[in-house]
Amino acid sequence: MKYAYFPGCVTPLRENSYELSARRVLEKLGVELVELEGANCCGFFLDAVDHLSSIVLAARNLCLAEDIGCHIITLCPTCSGHFTRVKAELSENPKLMNDVNRVLSSVNRRFIGSSEVKHIARVLVEDVGVEAIKKTVTKPLTRLRVAPHYGCHIMKPSTEIRFDSPENPRLLDSLIEATGVKCVNYMEKRMCCGAPVMGVDLKLSIEVVREKLRSIKKEKADAIVTICPFCHTQFDLNQSRIEEEYGETYEIPVLHYTQLLGLAQGYEPDDLGLYENRVMVDDLLSLI
Amino acid sequence: MPLAAETRRRVIRLEEINDAFSREVIKAGGEKLYVCFQCGTCTASCPIFKFDESYNPRLIIRSAVLGLMDRILNNDMLWLCAACYSCTERCPRGVRPAEVIRAIRNIAAEKGYIHEFFKTQADTIINYGRIWEEEEFVNEMREDMGLPPVPSVNREEVKKILEYTKVKKILASGEGED
Ligand code: SF4
Ligand code: SF4
């Protein structure tokens, strides 16, 4: 199994332990990664300013994968979500497709639409399979209880993304359970983490994630598990900020799913960048 | 004036109504704008409204239907949407409010009302090809972890393709406005 790895922005610049742990677990699962030379931002962050710009940026990335004849894997659900929506829009709108290709011809590229795009969780569920993941688990983490955070773009808008069920998501739970870990249910499981408004209104953004943290703490989860680098930053980096600002204590470690799976596959914490996480993981590691 | 106070002002003066604005929103990606029946499911599903009731997607949609351009364009509230798509997911009429709000933001940006944060971010994307500039400490950290350096973006190509869209003009027109 071979995929072109699309790095995006947040992972390589802020969440390197996600990339490190993802590379490790994918290797163990026999998924080979090809680098996408010269890739840019997926384009999503320009969508609010100019829709067409966000489309041409996405299309250029997709062209790079088409050139090497590979499907794309992303670690960020916002990237895969944006690509998927852009692909759908282009395939439904031949005039837009023409316009975009006219722009791309200025850099000698042409978008066809032959590369599929999948987030890593989707590759794990659909291509690798939960049973195959279980076979790589050498150290089941049966003493842990964790709170899964799905994030929004992994499945919404479902009309285009068509993965799992936004009103009753199950697939991350099943990936977590494959490592022997129990998932806890919590009140705000389906809610956004608030990260996207961090730059516009930090206080509001933090209030959103604080509500999630409160609801996770109530269930006494040992950790939070994320599959989005931006959600991860919000839970992990801003947790101490909330503790300070509101005089509350959470101290809930936040793990990328790939770090959790890596531990269950027998990797050492260092191999997975676990000591780079901002909320200390020592107590959690003593449970495994 | 905050968006809520502005949009809630019940009396609508005739001269506030701008049909051309509604049509512009529809053209910019809000195709189903007119079928909204104001049930409020979008607002009830909105994580931003939950913490700040002055942000109300139902009212934004209503204002767009009525063409109340001045009530929504020059307003920071417009930039609070988290693009979580909960409203789009649940809207019983298929209005896709998240996409309508995105369309309204595009129009606002074009008319010079872009939010400062989005402007800075767009500038960075144009210049560096990513939402942040690549800093040396990141590469040191990656090296310590045994990761290859941050893959470099082909900035020339990014700049070139963005010459053909409106984004540079939009950012330039936002200059000097507050
Ligand atoms: S959920 Fe849809 S129909 Fe209901 S108020 Fe919102 S946009 Fe209108
Ligand atoms: S997409 Fe925007 S308006 Fe819709 S529910 Fe999410 S934050 Fe609210």
Short mmCIF file of N, CA and C in Angstrom, two decimals, chain A residues 175-240:
data_model
loop_
_atom_site.label_atom_id
_atom_site.label_comp_id
_atom_site.label_asym_id
_atom_site.label_seq_id
_atom_site.Cartn_x
_atom_site.Cartn_y
_atom_site.Cartn_z
N LEU A 175 -11.07 2.42 16.25
CA LEU A 175 -9.61 2.43 16.09
C LEU A 175 -8.92 2.42 17.46
N ILE A 176 -9.50 3.17 18.40
CA ILE A 176 -8.93 3.23 19.75
C ILE A 176 -9.07 1.86 20.44
N GLU A 177 -10.25 1.28 20.30
CA GLU A 177 -10.49 -0.01 20.95
C GLU A 177 -9.57 -1.11 20.41
N ALA A 178 -9.11 -0.93 19.17
CA ALA A 178 -8.19 -1.91 18.59
C ALA A 178 -6.88 -2.00 19.38
N THR A 179 -6.57 -0.95 20.17
CA THR A 179 -5.33 -0.97 20.95
C THR A 179 -5.57 -1.54 22.35
N GLY A 180 -6.79 -1.97 22.62
CA GLY A 180 -7.12 -2.53 23.92
C GLY A 180 -7.66 -1.49 24.89
N VAL A 181 -7.68 -0.23 24.46
CA VAL A 181 -8.11 0.87 25.33
C VAL A 181 -9.63 0.98 25.33
N LYS A 182 -10.19 1.37 26.48
CA LYS A 182 -11.64 1.64 26.54
C LYS A 182 -11.92 3.09 26.21
N CYS A 183 -13.01 3.34 25.49
CA CYS A 183 -13.41 4.72 25.20
C CYS A 183 -14.49 5.15 26.18
N VAL A 184 -14.38 6.39 26.64
CA VAL A 184 -15.47 6.91 27.48
C VAL A 184 -16.34 7.82 26.62
N ASN A 185 -17.62 7.78 26.93
CA ASN A 185 -18.56 8.67 26.25
C ASN A 185 -18.62 9.95 27.07
N TYR A 186 -18.78 11.08 26.43
CA TYR A 186 -18.93 12.31 27.21
C TYR A 186 -19.90 13.25 26.51
N MET A 187 -20.47 14.10 27.31
CA MET A 187 -21.55 14.99 26.88
C MET A 187 -21.22 15.75 25.58
N GLU A 188 -20.06 16.36 25.52
CA GLU A 188 -19.74 17.24 24.39
C GLU A 188 -18.92 16.55 23.30
N LYS A 189 -19.08 15.24 23.19
CA LYS A 189 -18.25 14.46 22.26
C LYS A 189 -18.29 15.00 20.83
N ARG A 190 -19.45 15.43 20.39
CA ARG A 190 -19.57 15.83 18.98
C ARG A 190 -19.20 17.28 18.73
N MET A 191 -18.94 18.04 19.79
CA MET A 191 -18.75 19.47 19.58
C MET A 191 -17.35 19.79 19.04
N CYS A 192 -17.30 20.86 18.23
CA CYS A 192 -16.06 21.46 17.70
C CYS A 192 -15.15 21.84 18.88
N CYS A 193 -13.83 21.86 18.65
CA CYS A 193 -12.90 22.22 19.72
C CYS A 193 -12.70 23.73 19.85
N GLY A 194 -13.16 24.47 18.87
CA GLY A 194 -13.03 25.93 18.93
C GLY A 194 -11.74 26.47 18.34
N ALA A 195 -10.84 25.60 17.92
CA ALA A 195 -9.54 26.06 17.41
C ALA A 195 -9.64 27.07 16.26
N PRO A 196 -10.58 26.89 15.32
CA PRO A 196 -10.58 27.79 14.17
C PRO A 196 -10.76 29.27 14.51
N VAL A 197 -11.33 29.60 15.67
CA VAL A 197 -11.50 31.02 15.98
C VAL A 197 -10.41 31.57 16.90
N MET A 198 -9.39 30.75 17.15
CA MET A 198 -8.28 31.15 18.01
C MET A 198 -7.70 32.52 17.62
N GLY A 199 -7.53 32.71 16.32
CA GLY A 199 -6.91 33.95 15.84
C GLY A 199 -7.83 35.15 15.84
N VAL A 200 -9.14 34.91 15.90
CA VAL A 200 -10.10 36.01 15.83
C VAL A 200 -10.55 36.42 17.23
N ASP A 201 -10.78 35.43 18.09
CA ASP A 201 -11.25 35.71 19.44
C ASP A 201 -10.75 34.58 20.36
N LEU A 202 -9.57 34.79 20.91
CA LEU A 202 -8.91 33.74 21.70
C LEU A 202 -9.76 33.32 22.90
N LYS A 203 -10.39 34.30 23.57
CA LYS A 203 -11.16 33.98 24.77
C LYS A 203 -12.33 33.05 24.43
N LEU A 204 -13.02 33.38 23.35
CA LEU A 204 -14.15 32.57 22.91
C LEU A 204 -13.68 31.16 22.52
N SER A 205 -12.59 31.11 21.79
CA SER A 205 -12.04 29.84 21.35
C SER A 205 -11.73 28.94 22.56
N ILE A 206 -11.17 29.55 23.58
CA ILE A 206 -10.80 28.81 24.78
C ILE A 206 -12.01 28.38 25.58
N GLU A 207 -13.06 29.19 25.54
CA GLU A 207 -14.28 28.79 26.25
C GLU A 207 -14.89 27.54 25.63
N VAL A 208 -14.77 27.42 24.32
CA VAL A 208 -15.32 26.23 23.66
C VAL A 208 -14.58 24.98 24.13
N VAL A 209 -13.26 25.03 24.09
CA VAL A 209 -12.50 23.83 24.46
C VAL A 209 -12.60 23.57 25.97
N ARG A 210 -12.79 24.63 26.74
CA ARG A 210 -12.94 24.46 28.19
C ARG A 210 -14.19 23.63 28.50
N GLU A 211 -15.26 23.89 27.75
CA GLU A 211 -16.49 23.13 27.94
C GLU A 211 -16.26 21.65 27.64
N LYS A 212 -15.46 21.39 26.60
CA LYS A 212 -15.15 20.00 26.27
C LYS A 212 -14.32 19.37 27.38
N LEU A 213 -13.31 20.12 27.84
CA LEU A 213 -12.44 19.59 28.90
C LEU A 213 -13.25 19.26 30.16
N ARG A 214 -14.18 20.15 30.50
CA ARG A 214 -15.00 19.92 31.68
C ARG A 214 -15.79 18.63 31.55
N SER A 215 -16.34 18.44 30.35
CA SER A 215 -17.18 17.27 30.16
C SER A 215 -16.33 15.99 30.12
N ILE A 216 -15.08 16.11 29.68
CA ILE A 216 -14.18 14.95 29.66
C ILE A 216 -13.69 14.63 31.08
N LYS A 217 -13.45 15.68 31.84
CA LYS A 217 -12.97 15.48 33.22
C LYS A 217 -14.02 14.76 34.06
N LYS A 218 -15.29 15.10 33.82
CA LYS A 218 -16.39 14.48 34.55
C LYS A 218 -16.37 12.96 34.39
N GLU A 219 -15.92 12.50 33.25
CA GLU A 219 -15.90 11.05 32.98
C GLU A 219 -14.58 10.42 33.43
N LYS A 220 -13.72 11.22 34.03
CA LYS A 220 -12.43 10.74 34.55
C LYS A 220 -11.60 9.99 33.51
N ALA A 221 -11.54 10.56 32.31
CA ALA A 221 -10.73 9.93 31.26
C ALA A 221 -9.24 10.10 31.58
N ASP A 222 -8.44 9.11 31.21
CA ASP A 222 -7.00 9.19 31.43
C ASP A 222 -6.33 10.06 30.39
N ALA A 223 -6.93 10.19 29.22
CA ALA A 223 -6.33 10.98 28.15
C ALA A 223 -7.40 11.35 27.12
N ILE A 224 -7.03 12.32 26.29
CA ILE A 224 -7.87 12.69 25.16
C ILE A 224 -7.12 12.22 23.91
N VAL A 225 -7.84 11.65 22.96
CA VAL A 225 -7.18 11.20 21.73
C VAL A 225 -7.72 11.97 20.54
N THR A 226 -6.79 12.56 19.77
CA THR A 226 -7.19 13.39 18.63
C THR A 226 -6.67 12.80 17.31
N ILE A 227 -7.29 13.23 16.22
CA ILE A 227 -6.80 12.84 14.89
C ILE A 227 -6.61 14.07 14.00
N CYS A 228 -6.51 15.25 14.63
CA CYS A 228 -6.33 16.49 13.89
C CYS A 228 -5.23 17.30 14.59
N PRO A 229 -4.23 17.79 13.84
CA PRO A 229 -3.14 18.51 14.48
C PRO A 229 -3.60 19.82 15.14
N PHE A 230 -4.61 20.45 14.54
CA PHE A 230 -5.08 21.73 15.06
C PHE A 230 -5.91 21.53 16.33
N CYS A 231 -6.79 20.53 16.33
CA CYS A 231 -7.54 20.18 17.54
C CYS A 231 -6.55 19.83 18.65
N HIS A 232 -5.49 19.10 18.27
CA HIS A 232 -4.50 18.68 19.25
C HIS A 232 -3.86 19.89 19.91
N THR A 233 -3.45 20.86 19.11
CA THR A 233 -2.86 22.08 19.65
C THR A 233 -3.83 22.75 20.63
N GLN A 234 -5.08 22.81 20.23
CA GLN A 234 -6.09 23.47 21.07
C GLN A 234 -6.21 22.78 22.44
N PHE A 235 -6.31 21.47 22.46
CA PHE A 235 -6.46 20.74 23.72
C PHE A 235 -5.17 20.73 24.54
N ASP A 236 -4.06 20.56 23.84
CA ASP A 236 -2.78 20.32 24.51
C ASP A 236 -2.12 21.64 24.94
N LEU A 237 -1.96 22.54 24.00
CA LEU A 237 -1.27 23.80 24.28
C LEU A 237 -2.12 24.72 25.15
N ASN A 238 -3.41 24.78 24.89
CA ASN A 238 -4.25 25.75 25.60
C ASN A 238 -4.78 25.24 26.94
N GLN A 239 -4.51 23.97 27.26
CA GLN A 239 -5.02 23.44 28.51
C GLN A 239 -4.45 24.19 29.72
N SER A 240 -3.14 24.44 29.70
CA SER A 240 -2.53 25.13 30.84
C SER A 240 -3.00 26.59 30.90
#
